[in-house]
CSV table of N, CA and C in Angstrom, one decimal:
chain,number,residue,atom,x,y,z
N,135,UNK,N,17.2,6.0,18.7
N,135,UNK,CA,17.3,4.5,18.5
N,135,UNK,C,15.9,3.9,18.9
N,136,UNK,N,15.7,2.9,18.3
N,136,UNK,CA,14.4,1.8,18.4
N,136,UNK,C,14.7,1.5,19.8
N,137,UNK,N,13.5,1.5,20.7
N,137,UNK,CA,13.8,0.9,22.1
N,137,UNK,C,13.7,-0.8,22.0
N,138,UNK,N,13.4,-1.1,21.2
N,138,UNK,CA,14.0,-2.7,21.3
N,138,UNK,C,14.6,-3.0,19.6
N,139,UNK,N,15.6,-2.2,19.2
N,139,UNK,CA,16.7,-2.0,18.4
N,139,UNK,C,16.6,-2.3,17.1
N,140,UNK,N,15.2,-3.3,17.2
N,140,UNK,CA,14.8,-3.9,15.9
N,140,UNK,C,14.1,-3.1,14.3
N,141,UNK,N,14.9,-3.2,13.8
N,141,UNK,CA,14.6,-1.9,12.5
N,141,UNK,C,14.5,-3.2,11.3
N,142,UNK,N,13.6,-2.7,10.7
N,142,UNK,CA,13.7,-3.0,9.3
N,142,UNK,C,13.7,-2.8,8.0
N,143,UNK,N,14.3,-2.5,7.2
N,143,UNK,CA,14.2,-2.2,6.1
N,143,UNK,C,13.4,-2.8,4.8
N,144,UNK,N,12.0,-2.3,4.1
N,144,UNK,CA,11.5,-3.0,3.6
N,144,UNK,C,11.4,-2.1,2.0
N,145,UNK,N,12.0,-2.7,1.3
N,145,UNK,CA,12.3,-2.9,-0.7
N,145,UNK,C,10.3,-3.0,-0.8
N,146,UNK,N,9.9,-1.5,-1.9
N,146,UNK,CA,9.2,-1.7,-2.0
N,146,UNK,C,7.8,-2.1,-0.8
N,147,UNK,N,8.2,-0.9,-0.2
N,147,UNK,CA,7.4,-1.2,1.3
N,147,UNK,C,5.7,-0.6,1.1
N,148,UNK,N,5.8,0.5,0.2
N,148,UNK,CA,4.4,1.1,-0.2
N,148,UNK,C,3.4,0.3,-0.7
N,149,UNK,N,3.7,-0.8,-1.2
N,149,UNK,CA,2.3,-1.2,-2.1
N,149,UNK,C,2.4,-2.6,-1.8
N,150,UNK,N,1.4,-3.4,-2.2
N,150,UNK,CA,1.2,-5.0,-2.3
N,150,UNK,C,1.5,-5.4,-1.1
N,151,UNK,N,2.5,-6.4,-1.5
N,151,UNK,CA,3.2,-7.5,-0.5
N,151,UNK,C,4.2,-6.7,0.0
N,152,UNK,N,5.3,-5.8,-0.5
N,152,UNK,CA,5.9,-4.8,0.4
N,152,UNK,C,5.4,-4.4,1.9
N,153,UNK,N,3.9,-3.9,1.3
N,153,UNK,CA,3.2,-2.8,2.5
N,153,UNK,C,2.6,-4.1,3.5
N,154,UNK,N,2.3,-5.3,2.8
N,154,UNK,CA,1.6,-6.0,4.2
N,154,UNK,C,2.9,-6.5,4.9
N,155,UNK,N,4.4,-6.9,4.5
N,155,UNK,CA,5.2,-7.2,5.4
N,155,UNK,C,5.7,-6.3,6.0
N,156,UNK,N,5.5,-4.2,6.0
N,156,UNK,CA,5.7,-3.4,6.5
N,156,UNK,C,4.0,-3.5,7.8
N,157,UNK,N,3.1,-3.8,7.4
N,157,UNK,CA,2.0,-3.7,8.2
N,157,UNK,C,2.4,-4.8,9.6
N,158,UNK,N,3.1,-6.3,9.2
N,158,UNK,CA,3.3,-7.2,9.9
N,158,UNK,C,4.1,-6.8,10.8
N,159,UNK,N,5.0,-6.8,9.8
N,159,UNK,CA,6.3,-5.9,11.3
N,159,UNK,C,6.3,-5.1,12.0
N,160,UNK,N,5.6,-4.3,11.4
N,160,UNK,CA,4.5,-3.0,12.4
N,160,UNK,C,4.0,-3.5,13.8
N,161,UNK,N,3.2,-4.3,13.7
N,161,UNK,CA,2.5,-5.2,14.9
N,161,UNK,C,3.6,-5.9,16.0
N,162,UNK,N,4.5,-6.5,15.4
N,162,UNK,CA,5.7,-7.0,15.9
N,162,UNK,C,6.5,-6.0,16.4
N,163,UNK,N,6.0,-5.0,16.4
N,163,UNK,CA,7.0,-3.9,16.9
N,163,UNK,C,8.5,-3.2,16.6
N,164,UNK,N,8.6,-3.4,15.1
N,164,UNK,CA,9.7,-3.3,15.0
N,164,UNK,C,9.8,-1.6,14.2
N,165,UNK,N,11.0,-0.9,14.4
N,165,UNK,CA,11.0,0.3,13.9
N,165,UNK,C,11.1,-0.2,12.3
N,166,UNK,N,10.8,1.1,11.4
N,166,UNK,CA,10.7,0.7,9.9
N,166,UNK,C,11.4,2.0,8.6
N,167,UNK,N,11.6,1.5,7.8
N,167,UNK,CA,12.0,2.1,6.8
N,167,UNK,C,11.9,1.6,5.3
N,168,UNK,N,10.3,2.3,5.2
N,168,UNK,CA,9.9,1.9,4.0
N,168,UNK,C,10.7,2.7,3.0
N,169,UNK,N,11.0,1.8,2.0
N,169,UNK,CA,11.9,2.1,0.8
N,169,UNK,C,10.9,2.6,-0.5
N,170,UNK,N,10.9,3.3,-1.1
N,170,UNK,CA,10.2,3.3,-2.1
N,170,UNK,C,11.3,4.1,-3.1
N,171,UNK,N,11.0,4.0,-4.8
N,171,UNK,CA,11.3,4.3,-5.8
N,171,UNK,C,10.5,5.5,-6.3
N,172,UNK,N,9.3,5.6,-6.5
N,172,UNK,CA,8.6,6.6,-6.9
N,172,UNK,C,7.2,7.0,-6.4
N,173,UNK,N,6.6,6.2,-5.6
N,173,UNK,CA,5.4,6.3,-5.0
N,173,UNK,C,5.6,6.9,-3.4
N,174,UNK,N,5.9,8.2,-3.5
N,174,UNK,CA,6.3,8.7,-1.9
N,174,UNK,C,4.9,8.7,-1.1
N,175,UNK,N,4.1,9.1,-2.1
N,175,UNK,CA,2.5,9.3,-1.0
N,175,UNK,C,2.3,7.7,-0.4
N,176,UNK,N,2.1,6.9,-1.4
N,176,UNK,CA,1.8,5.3,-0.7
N,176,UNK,C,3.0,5.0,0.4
N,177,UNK,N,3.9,5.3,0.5
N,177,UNK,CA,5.1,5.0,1.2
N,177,UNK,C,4.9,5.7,2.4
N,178,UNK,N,4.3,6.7,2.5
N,178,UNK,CA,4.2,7.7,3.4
N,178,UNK,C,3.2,7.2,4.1
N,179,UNK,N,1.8,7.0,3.5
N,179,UNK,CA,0.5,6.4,4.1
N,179,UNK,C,1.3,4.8,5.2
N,180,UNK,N,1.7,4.3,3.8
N,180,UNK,CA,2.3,2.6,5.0
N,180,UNK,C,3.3,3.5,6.2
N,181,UNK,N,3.6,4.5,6.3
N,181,UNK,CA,4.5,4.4,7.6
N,181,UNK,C,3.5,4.9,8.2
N,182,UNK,N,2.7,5.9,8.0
N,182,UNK,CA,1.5,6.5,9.2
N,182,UNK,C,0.6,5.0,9.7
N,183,UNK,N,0.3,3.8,8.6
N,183,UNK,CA,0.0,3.1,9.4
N,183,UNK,C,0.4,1.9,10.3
N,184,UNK,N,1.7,2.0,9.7
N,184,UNK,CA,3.0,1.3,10.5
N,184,UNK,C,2.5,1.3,11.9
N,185,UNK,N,2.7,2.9,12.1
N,185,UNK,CA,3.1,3.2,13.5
N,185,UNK,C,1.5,3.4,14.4
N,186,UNK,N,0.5,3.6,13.4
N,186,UNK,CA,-1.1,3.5,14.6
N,186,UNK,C,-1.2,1.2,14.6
N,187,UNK,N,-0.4,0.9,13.9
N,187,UNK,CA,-0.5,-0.5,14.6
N,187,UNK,C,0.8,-1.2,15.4
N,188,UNK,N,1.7,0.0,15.5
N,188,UNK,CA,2.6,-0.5,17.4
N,188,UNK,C,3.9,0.0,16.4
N,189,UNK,N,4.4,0.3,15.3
N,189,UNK,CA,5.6,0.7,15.0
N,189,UNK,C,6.0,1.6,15.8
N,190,UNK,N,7.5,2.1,16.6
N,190,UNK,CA,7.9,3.3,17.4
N,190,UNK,C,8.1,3.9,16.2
N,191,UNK,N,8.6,3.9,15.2
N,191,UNK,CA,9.0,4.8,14.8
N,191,UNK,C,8.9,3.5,13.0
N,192,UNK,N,8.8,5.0,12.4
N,192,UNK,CA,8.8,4.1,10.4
N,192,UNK,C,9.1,5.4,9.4
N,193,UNK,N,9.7,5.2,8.7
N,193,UNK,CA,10.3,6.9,7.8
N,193,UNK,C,9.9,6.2,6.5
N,194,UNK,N,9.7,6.9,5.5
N,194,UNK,CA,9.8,6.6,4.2
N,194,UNK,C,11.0,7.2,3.6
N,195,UNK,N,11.8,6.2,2.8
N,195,UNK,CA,13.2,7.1,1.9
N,195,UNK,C,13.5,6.5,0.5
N,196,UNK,N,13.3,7.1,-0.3
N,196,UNK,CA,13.5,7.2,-1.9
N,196,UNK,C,14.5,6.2,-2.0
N,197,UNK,N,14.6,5.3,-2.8
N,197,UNK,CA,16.2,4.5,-3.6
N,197,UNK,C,16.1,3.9,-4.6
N,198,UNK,N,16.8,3.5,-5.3
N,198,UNK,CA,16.5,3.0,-6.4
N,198,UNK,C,17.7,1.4,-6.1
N,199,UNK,N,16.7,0.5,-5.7
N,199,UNK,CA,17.8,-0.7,-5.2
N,199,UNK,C,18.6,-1.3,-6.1
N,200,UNK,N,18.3,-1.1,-7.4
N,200,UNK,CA,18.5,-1.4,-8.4
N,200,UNK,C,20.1,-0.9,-8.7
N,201,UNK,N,20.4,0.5,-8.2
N,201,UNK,CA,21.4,1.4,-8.4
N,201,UNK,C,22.3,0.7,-7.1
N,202,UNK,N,23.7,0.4,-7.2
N,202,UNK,CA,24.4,0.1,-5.7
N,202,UNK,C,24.5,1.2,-5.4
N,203,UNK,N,24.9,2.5,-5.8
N,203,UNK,CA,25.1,3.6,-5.0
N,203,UNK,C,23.5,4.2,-4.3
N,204,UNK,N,22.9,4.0,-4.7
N,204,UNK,CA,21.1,4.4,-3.9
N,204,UNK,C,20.8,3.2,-3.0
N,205,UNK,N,21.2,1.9,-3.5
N,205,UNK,CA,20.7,0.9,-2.3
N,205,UNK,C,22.1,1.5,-0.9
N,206,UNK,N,23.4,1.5,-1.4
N,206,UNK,CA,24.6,2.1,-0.3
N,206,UNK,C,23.7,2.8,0.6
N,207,UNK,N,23.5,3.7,0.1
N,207,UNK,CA,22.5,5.0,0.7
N,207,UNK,C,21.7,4.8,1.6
N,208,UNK,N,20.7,3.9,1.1
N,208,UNK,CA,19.9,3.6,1.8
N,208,UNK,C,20.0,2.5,3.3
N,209,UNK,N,20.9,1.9,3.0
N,209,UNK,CA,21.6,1.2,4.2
N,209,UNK,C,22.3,2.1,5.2
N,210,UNK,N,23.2,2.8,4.8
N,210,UNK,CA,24.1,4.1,5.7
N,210,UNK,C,23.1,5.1,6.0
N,211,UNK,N,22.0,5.3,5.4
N,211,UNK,CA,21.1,6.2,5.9
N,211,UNK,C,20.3,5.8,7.0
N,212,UNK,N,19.7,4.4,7.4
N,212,UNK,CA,19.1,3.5,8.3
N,212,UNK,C,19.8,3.5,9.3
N,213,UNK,N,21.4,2.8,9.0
N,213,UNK,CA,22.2,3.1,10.1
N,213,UNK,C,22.4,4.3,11.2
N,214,UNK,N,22.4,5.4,10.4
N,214,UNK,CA,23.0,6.6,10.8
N,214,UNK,C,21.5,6.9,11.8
N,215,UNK,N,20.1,6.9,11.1
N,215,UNK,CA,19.0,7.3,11.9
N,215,UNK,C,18.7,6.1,12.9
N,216,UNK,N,19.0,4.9,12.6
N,216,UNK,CA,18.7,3.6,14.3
N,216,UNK,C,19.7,3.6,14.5
């Protein structure tokens, strides 16, 4: 678990405006879970730099939010790791 419990989940966390409100919350200290659809490398990069600007912890996980059974997933999957 996050030591101060705060997790986020961010739609489209790899690129643009996804990755700067993953970079923000980063600084704020909140744990993360960047969501991505097809770009795992960029998704991957925003959590390595999640966490060199104060994130405890930031994963990348595939979904397609689009799909309710992949966004399901992706919520019970968050839960289950914070």
């Amino acid at each position: 678990m996050v030591a101060n419990d705060r997790v986020a989940v961010v739609t489209g966390g790899g690129r643009g405006i996804g990755r700067g409100i993953v970079l923000a919350l980063a600084e704020m200290g909140f744990g993360l879970v960047v969501n991505y659809r097809s770009d795992e490398r960029s998704a991957e990069a925003a959590c390595r730099e999640a966490e060199a600007r104060g994130s405890p912890c930031a994963g990348a996980l595939r979904a397609d939010v689009a799909d309710l059974v992949e966004g399901r997933r992706l919520l019970e999957t968050t839960i289950e790791r914070h």
